[in-house]
PDB file of C-alpha atoms in Angstrom:
ATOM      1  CA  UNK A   1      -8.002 -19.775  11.610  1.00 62.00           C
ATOM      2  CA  UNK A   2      -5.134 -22.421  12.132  1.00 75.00           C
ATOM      3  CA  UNK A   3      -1.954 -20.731  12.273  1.00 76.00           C
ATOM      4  CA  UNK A   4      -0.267 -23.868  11.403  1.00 78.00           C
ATOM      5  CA  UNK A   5      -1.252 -23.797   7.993  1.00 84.00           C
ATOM      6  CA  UNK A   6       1.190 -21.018   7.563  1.00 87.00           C
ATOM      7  CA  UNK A   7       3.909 -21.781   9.235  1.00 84.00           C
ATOM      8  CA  UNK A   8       5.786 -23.851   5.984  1.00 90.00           C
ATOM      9  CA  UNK A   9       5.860 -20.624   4.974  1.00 91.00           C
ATOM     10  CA  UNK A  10       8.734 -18.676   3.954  1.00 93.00           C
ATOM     11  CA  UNK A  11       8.815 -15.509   6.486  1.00 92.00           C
ATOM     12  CA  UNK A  12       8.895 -13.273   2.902  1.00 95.00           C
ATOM     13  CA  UNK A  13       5.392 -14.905   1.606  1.00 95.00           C
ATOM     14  CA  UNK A  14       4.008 -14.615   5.135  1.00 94.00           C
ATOM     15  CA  UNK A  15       5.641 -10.976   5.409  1.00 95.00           C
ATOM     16  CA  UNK A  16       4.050  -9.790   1.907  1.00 95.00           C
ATOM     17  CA  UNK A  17       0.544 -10.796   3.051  1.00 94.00           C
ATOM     18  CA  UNK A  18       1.053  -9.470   5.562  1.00 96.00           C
ATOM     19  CA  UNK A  19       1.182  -6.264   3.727  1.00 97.00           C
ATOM     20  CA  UNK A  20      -2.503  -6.791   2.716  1.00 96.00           C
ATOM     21  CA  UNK A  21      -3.759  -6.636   6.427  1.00 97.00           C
ATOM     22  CA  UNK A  22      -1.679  -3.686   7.262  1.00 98.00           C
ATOM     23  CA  UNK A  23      -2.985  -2.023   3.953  1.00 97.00           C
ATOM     24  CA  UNK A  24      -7.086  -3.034   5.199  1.00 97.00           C
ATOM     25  CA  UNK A  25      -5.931  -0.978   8.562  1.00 97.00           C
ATOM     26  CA  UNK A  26      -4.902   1.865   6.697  1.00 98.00           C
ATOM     27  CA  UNK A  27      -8.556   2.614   4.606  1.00 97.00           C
ATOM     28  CA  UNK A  28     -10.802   0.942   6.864  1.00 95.00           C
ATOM     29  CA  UNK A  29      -9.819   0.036  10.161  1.00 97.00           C
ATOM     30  CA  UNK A  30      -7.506   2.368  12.996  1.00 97.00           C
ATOM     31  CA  UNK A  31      -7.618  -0.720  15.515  1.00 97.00           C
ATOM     32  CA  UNK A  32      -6.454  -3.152  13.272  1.00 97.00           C
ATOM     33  CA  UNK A  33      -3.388  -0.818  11.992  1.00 98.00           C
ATOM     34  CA  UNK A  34      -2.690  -0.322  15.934  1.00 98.00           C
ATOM     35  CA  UNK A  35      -2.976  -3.694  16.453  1.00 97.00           C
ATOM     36  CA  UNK A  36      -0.825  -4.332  14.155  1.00 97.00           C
ATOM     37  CA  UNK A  37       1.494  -1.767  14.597  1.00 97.00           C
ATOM     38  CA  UNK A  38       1.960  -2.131  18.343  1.00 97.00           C
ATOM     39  CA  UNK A  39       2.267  -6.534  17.894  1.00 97.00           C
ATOM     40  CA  UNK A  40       4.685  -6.584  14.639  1.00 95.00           C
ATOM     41  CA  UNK A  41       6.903  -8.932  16.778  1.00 95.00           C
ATOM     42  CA  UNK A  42       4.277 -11.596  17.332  1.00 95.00           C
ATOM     43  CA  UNK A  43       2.765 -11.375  13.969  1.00 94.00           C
ATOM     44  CA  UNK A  44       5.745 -12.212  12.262  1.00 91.00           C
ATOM     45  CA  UNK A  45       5.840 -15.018  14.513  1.00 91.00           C
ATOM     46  CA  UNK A  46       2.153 -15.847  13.755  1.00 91.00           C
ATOM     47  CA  UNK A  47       1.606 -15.646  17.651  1.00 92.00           C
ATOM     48  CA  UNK A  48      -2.606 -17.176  17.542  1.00 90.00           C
ATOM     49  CA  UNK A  49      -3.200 -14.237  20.796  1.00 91.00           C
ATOM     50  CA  UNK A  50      -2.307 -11.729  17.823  1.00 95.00           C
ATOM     51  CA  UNK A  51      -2.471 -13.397  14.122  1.00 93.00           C
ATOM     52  CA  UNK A  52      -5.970 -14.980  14.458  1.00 92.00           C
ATOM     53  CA  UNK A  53      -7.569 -11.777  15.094  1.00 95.00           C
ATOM     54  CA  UNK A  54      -5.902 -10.118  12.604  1.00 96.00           C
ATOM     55  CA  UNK A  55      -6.462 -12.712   9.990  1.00 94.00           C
ATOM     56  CA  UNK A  56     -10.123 -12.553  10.791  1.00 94.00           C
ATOM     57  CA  UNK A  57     -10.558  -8.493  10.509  1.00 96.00           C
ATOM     58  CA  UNK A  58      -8.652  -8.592   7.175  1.00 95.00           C
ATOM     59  CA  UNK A  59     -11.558 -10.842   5.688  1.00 94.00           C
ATOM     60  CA  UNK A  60     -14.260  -9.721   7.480  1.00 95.00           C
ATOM     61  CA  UNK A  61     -13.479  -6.107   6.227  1.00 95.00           C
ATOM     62  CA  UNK A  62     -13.116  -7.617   2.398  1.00 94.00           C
ATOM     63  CA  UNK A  63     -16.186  -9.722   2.679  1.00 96.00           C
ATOM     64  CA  UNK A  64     -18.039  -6.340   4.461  1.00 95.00           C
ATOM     65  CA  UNK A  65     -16.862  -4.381   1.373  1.00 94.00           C
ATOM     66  CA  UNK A  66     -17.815  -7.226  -1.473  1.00 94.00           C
ATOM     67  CA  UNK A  67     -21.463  -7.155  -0.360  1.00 95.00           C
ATOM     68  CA  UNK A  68     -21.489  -4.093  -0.471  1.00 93.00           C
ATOM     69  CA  UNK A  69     -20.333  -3.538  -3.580  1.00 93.00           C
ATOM     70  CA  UNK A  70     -20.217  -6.656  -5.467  1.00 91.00           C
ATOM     71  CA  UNK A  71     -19.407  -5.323  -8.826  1.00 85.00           C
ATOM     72  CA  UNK A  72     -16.836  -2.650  -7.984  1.00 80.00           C
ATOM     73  CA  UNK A  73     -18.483   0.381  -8.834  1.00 79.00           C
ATOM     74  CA  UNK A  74     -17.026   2.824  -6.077  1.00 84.00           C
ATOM     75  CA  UNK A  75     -16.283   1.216  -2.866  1.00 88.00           C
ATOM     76  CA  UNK A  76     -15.055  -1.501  -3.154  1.00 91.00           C
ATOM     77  CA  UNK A  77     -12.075  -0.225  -5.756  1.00 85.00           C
ATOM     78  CA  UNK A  78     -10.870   1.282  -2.310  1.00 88.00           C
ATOM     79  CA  UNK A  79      -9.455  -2.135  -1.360  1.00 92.00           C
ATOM     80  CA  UNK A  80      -6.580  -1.362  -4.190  1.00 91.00           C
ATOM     81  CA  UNK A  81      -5.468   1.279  -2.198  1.00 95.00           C
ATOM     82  CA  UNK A  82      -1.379   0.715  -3.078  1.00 95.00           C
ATOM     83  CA  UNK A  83      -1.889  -1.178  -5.962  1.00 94.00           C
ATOM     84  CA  UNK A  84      -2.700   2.004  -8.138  1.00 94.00           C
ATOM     85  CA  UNK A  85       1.613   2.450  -8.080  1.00 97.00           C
ATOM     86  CA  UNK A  86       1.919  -1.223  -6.225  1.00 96.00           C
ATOM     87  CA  UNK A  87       1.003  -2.771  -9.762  1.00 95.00           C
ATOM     88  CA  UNK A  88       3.007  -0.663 -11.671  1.00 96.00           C
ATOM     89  CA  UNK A  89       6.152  -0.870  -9.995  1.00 97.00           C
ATOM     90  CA  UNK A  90       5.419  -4.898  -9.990  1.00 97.00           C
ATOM     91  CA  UNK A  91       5.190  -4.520 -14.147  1.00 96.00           C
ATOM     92  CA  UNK A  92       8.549  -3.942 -14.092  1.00 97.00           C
ATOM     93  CA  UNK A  93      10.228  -5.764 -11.088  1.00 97.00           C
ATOM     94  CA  UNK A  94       8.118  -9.192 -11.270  1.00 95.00           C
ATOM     95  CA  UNK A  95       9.761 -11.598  -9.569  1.00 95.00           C
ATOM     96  CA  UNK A  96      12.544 -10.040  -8.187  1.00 96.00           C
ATOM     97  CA  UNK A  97       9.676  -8.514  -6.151  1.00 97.00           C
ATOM     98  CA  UNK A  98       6.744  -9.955  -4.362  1.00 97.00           C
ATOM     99  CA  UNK A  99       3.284  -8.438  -4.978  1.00 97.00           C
ATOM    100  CA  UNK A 100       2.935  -7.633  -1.218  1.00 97.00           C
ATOM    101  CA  UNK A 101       6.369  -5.721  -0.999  1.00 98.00           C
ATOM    102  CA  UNK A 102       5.193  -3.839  -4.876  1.00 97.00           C
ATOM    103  CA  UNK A 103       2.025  -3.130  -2.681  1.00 97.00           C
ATOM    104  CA  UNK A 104       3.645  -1.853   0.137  1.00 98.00           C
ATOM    105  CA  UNK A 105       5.737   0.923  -1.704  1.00 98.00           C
ATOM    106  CA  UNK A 106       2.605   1.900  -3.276  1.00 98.00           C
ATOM    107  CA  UNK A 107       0.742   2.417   0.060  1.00 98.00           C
ATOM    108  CA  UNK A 108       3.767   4.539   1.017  1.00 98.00           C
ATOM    109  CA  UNK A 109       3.823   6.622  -1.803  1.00 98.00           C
ATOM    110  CA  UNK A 110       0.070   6.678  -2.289  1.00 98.00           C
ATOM    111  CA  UNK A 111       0.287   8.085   1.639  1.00 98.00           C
ATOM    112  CA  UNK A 112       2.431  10.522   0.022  1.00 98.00           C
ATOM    113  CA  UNK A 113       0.262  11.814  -2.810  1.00 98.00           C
ATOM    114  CA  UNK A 114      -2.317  11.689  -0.282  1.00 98.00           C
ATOM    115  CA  UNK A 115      -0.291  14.532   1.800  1.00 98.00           C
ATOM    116  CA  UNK A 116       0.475  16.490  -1.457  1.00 98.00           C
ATOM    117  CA  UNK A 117      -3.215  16.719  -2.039  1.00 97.00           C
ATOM    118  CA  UNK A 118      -3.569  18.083   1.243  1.00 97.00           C
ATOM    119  CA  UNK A 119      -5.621  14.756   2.582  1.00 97.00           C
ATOM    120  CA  UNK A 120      -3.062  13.472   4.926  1.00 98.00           C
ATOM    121  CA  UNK A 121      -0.977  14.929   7.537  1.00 97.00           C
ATOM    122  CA  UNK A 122       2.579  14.118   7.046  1.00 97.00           C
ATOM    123  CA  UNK A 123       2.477  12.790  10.637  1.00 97.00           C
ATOM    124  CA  UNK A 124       0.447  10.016   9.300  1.00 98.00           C
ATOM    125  CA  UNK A 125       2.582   9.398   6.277  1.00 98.00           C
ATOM    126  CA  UNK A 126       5.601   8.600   8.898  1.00 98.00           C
ATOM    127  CA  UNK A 127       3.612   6.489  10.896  1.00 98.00           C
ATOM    128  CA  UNK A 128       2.328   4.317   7.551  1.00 98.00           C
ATOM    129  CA  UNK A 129       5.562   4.027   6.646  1.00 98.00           C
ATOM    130  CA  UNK A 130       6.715   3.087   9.524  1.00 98.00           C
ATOM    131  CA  UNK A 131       4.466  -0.010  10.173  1.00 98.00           C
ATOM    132  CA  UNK A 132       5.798  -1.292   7.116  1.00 98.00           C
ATOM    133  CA  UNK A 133       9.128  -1.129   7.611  1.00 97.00           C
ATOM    134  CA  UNK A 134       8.378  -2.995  10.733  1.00 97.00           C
ATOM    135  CA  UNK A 135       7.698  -6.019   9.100  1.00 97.00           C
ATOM    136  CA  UNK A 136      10.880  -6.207   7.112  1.00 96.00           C
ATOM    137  CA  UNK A 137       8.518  -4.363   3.753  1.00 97.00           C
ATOM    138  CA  UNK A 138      10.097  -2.293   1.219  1.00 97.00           C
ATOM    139  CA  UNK A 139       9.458   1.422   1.546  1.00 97.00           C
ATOM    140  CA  UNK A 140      10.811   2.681  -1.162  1.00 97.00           C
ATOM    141  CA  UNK A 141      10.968   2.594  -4.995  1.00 97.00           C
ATOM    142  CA  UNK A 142      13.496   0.157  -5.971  1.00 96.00           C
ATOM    143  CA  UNK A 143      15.879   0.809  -8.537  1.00 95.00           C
ATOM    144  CA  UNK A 144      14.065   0.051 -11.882  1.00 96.00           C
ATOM    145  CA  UNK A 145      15.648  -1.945 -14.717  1.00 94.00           C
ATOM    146  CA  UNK A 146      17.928  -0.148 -17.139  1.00 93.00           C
ATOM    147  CA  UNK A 147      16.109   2.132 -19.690  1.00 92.00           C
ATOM    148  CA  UNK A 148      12.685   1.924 -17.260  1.00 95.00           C
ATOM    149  CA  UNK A 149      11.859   5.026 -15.506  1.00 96.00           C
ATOM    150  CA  UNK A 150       8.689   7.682 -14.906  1.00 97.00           C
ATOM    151  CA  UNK A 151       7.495   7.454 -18.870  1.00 97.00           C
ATOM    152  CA  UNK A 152       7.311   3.310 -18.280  1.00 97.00           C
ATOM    153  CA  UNK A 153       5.358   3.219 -14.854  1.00 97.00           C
ATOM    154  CA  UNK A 154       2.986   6.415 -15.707  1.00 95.00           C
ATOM    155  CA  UNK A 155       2.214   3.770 -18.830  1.00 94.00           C
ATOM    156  CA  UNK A 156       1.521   1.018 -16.547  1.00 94.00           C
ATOM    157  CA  UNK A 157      -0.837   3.175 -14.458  1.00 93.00           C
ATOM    158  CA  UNK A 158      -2.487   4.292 -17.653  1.00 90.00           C
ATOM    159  CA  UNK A 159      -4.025   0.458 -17.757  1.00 88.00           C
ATOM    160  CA  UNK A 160      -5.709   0.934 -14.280  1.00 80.00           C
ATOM    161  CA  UNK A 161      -8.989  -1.020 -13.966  1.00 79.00           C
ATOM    162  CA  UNK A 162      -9.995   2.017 -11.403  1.00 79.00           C
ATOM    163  CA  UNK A 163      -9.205   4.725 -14.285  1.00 78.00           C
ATOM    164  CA  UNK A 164     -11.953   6.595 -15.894  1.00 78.00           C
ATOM    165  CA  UNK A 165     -12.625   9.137 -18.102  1.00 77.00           C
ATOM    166  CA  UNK A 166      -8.654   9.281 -19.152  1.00 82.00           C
ATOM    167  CA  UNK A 167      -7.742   9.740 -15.456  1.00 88.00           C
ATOM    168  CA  UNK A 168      -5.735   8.340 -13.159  1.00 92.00           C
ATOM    169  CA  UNK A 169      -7.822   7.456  -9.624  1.00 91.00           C
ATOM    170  CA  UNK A 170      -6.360   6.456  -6.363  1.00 93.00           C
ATOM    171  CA  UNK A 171      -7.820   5.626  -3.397  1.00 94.00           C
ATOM    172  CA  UNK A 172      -7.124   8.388  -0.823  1.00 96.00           C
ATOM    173  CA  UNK A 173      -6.669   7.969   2.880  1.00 96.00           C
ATOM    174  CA  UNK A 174      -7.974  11.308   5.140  1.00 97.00           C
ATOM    175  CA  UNK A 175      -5.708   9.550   8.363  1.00 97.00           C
ATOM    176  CA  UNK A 176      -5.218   6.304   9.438  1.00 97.00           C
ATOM    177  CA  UNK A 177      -8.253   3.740   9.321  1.00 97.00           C
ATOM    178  CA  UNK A 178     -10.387   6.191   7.087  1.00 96.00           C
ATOM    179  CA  UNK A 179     -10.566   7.215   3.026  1.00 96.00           C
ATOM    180  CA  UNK A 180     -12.645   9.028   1.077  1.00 94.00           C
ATOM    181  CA  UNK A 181     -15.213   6.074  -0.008  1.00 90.00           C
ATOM    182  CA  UNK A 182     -14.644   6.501  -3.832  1.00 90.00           C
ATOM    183  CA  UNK A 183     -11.433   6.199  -5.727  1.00 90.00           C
ATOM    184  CA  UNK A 184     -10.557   9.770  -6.852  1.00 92.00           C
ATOM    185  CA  UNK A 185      -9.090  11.146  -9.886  1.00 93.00           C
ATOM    186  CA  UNK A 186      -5.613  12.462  -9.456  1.00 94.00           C
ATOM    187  CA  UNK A 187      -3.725  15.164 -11.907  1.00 94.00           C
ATOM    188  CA  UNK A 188      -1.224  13.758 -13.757  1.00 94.00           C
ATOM    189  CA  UNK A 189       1.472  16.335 -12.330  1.00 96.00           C
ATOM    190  CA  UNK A 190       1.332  15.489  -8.720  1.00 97.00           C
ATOM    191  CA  UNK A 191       1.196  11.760  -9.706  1.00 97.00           C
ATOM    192  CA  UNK A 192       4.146  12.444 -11.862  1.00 97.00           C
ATOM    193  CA  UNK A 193       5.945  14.168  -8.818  1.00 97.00           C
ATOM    194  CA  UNK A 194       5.434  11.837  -6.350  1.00 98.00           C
ATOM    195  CA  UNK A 195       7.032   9.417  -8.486  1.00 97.00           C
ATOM    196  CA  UNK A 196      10.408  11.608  -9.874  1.00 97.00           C
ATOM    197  CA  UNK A 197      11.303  12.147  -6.650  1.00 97.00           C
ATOM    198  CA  UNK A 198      10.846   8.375  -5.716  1.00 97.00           C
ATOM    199  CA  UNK A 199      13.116   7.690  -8.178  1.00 97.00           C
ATOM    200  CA  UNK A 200      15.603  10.303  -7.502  1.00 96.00           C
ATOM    201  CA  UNK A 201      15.643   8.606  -4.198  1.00 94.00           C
ATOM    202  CA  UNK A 202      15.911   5.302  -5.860  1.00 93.00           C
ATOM    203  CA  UNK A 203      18.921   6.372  -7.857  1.00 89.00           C
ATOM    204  CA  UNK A 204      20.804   7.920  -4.724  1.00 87.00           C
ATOM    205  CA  UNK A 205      20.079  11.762  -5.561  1.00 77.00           C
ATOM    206  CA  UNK A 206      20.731  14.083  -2.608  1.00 72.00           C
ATOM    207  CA  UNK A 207      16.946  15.423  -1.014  1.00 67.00           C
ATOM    208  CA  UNK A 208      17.929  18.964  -1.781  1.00 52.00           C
ATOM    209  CA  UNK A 209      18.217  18.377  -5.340  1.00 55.00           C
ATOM    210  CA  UNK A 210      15.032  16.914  -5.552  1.00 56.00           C
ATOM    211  CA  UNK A 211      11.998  18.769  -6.912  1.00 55.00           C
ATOM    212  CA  UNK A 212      10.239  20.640  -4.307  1.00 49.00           C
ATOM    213  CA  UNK A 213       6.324  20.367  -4.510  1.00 44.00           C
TER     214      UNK A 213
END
């Protein structure tokens, strides 16, 4: 790939693909997410000893993934890991938010329900978390607009292509550069807690208030 093609780039629209990448890592590949995790620096600087590689495992992995499953019927619905909350948090803050950045949140807190579900170690959460903070990515839920809160962005998720039979389905990470290889259904309760106490944080509320799950 020639770097140079992305260098007129504003460092946000390179950061928020970058998001992408870091997200392909997390389900699929442990190298790349080291990789990336380790070279932040030089990525951001679209360094060709780092970037080009990384570039090329992102697509590879996609491609990989499309033939496999070219019309989306388990696997390859895993590649929207973070885009289950991602898109629903971008419903209400497009454009003062960048898909990539509404993607990287959801990775975050989809880490998060991941944990609650007893899939992820919370030592893994901090380290996903991390790697996008690294690159400059929100973390967090943002404040939502006035009169917009849990009812509004459960609604949103409601809508998901990956939803079936009335249910909510996620992609869940087991640690990082693996998932279980079919979106799974998620009750509505831990969903809903995982994203009250985002929002709690969002509107400044102290941790111990928050609800305890």
């Amino acid at each position: 790939a020639d770097m140079m093609l992305l260098k007129p780039l504003h460092r946000r629209e390179v950061v928020e693909g970058l998001a992408e990448s870091i997200k392909m890592g997390v389900i699929r590949d442990k190298g790349l997410f080291e990789l990336m995790e380790k070279e932040f620096e030089k990525m951001m600087a679209l360094d060709p000893s780092v970037a080009a590689d990384v570039i090329y495992e992102s697509i590879r992995h996609k491609a990989d993934v499309v033939a496999i499953d070219p019309h989306e019927k388990g696997l390859r619905a895993t590649l929207n890991y973070g885009h289950t909350i991602g898109h629903a948090i971008e419903g209400l803050m497009s454009p003062e938010l960048l898909h990539g950045e509404c993607v990287a949140i959801g990775c975050v807190l989809e880490a998060d329900l991941a944990h609650r579900l007893g899939k992820l170690p919370a030592e893994a959460v901090t380290r996903i978390r991390k790697c996008f903070e690294a690159y400059g990515l929100p973390v967090q839920m943002p404040k939502l607009p006035d009169g917009k809160g849990l009812p509004e962005l459960m609604a949103k998720m409601a809508v998901d292509k990956k939803n079936a039979g009335g249910a909510i389905r996620c992609t869940i990470i087991t640690g990082v550069g693996t998932s279980i290889d079919n979106p799974q259904p998620v009750p509505q309760d831990i969903m809903e807690a995982v994203l009250q106490d985002a929002l709690a944080a969002a509107a400044g509320e102290p941790e111990a208030k928050r609800a305890k799950h």
